[in-house]
Coordinates of C-alpha atoms in Angstrom, one line a residue:
X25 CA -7.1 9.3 -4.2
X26 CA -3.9 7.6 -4.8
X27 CA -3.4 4.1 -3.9
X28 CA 0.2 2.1 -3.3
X29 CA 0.6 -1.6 -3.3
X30 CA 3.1 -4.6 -3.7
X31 CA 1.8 -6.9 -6.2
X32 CA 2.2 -11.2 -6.3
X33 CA 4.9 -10.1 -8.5
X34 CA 7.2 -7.7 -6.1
X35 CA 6.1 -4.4 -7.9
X36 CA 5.1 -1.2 -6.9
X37 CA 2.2 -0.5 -8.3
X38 CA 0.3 3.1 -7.5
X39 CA -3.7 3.4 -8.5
X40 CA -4.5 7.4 -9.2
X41 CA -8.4 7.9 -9.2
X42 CA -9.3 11.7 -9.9
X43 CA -12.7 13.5 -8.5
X44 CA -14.3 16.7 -10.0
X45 CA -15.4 19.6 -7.9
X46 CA -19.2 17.6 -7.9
X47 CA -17.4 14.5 -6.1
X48 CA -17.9 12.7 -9.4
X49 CA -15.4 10.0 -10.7
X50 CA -13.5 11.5 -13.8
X51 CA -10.8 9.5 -14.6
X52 CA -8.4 6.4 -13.7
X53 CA -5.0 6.2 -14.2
X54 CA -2.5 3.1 -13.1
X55 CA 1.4 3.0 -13.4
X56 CA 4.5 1.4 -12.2
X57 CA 6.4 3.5 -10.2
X58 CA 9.0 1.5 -9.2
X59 CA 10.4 -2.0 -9.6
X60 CA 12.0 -3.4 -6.7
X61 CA 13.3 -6.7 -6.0
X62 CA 13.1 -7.7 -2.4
X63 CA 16.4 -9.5 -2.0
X64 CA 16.5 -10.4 1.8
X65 CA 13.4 -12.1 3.7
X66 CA 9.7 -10.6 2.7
X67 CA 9.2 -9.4 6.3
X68 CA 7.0 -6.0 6.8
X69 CA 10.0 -4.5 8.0
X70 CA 12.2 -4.9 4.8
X71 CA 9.0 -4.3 2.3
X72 CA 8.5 -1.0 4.6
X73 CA 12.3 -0.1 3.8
X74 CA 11.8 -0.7 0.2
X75 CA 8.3 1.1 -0.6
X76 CA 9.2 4.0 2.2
X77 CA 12.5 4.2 -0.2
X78 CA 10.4 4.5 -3.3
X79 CA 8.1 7.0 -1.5
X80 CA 10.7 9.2 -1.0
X81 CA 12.1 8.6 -4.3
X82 CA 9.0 10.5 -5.6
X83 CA 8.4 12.7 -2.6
X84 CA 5.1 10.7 -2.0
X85 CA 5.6 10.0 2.1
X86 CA 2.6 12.6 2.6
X87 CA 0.5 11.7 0.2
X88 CA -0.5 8.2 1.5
X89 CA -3.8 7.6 1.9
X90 CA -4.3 4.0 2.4
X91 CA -2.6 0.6 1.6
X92 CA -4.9 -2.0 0.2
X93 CA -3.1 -5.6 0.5
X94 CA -3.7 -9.8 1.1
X95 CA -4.0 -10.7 4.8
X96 CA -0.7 -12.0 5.6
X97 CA 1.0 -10.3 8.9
X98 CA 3.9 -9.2 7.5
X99 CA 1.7 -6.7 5.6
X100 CA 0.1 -5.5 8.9
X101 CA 3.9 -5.3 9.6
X102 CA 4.7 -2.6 6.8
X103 CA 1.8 -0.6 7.6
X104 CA 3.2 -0.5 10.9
X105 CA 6.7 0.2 10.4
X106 CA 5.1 2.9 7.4
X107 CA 3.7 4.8 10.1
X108 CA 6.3 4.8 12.2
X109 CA 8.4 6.5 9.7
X110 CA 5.5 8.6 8.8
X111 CA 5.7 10.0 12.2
X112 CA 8.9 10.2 12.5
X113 CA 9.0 12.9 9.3
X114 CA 6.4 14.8 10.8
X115 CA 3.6 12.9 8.9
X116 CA 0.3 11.9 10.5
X117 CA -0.5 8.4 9.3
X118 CA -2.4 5.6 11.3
X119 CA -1.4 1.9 10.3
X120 CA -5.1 0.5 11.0
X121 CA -7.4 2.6 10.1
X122 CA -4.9 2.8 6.5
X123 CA -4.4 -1.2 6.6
X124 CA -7.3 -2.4 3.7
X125 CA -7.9 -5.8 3.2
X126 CA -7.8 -7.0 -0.8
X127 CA -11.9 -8.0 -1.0
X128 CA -11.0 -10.8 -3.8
X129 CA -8.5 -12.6 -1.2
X130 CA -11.0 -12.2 1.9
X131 CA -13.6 -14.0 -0.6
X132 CA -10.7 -16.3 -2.1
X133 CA -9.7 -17.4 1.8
X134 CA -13.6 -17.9 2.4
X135 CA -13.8 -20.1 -0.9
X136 CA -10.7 -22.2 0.4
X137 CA -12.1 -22.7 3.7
X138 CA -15.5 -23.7 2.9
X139 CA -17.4 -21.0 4.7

């Protein structure tokens, strides 16, 4: 399973987590892939620019699994605007059912809110 995100920083970050034949957890691995400074606004459709760029950088557009981000809408944004180049490549991808919420910021927001 391979796993892409932004983080609060603005890097790329990509989580590799390795299964043996038994379904078993063997090994993690984490490393940067690419640094990339958003210049312009932080809308989903300029982060989906950048991280399809780096995707394609590394010939990863096929391998995307799932995104796993905060709950701000310009993240439901990328997913979006990720699919749509998915599709556009030939690549089945479906924004929703890839979009993951971040569990420490759904209990953070909960926290802040009182509930």
């Amino acid at each position: 399973m391979v796993l892409h995100w932004v983080d609060n920083k603005g890097e790329l970050r990509s989580s590799t987590i390795y299964f043996d034949s038994d379904s078993v957890l063997t090994t993690t691995e984490e490393c940067l892939i690419d640094f990339a400074e958003l210049v312009s606004d932080h809308s989903g459709e300029t982060m989906a620019t950048t991280v399809w760029s780096t995707l394609c950088k590394y010939n990863l557009q096929g391998k995307i699994i799932a995104f796993v981000m905060d709950n701000t809408t310009n993240n439901d944004t990328m997913t979006k605007a990720i699919e749509r180049k998915c599709w556009a490549e030939g690549i089945e991808f479906d924004a929703t059912r890839s979009r993951m919420r971040c569990m420490p910021h759904t209990v953070h927001l909960q926290a802040y809110t009182g509930y």
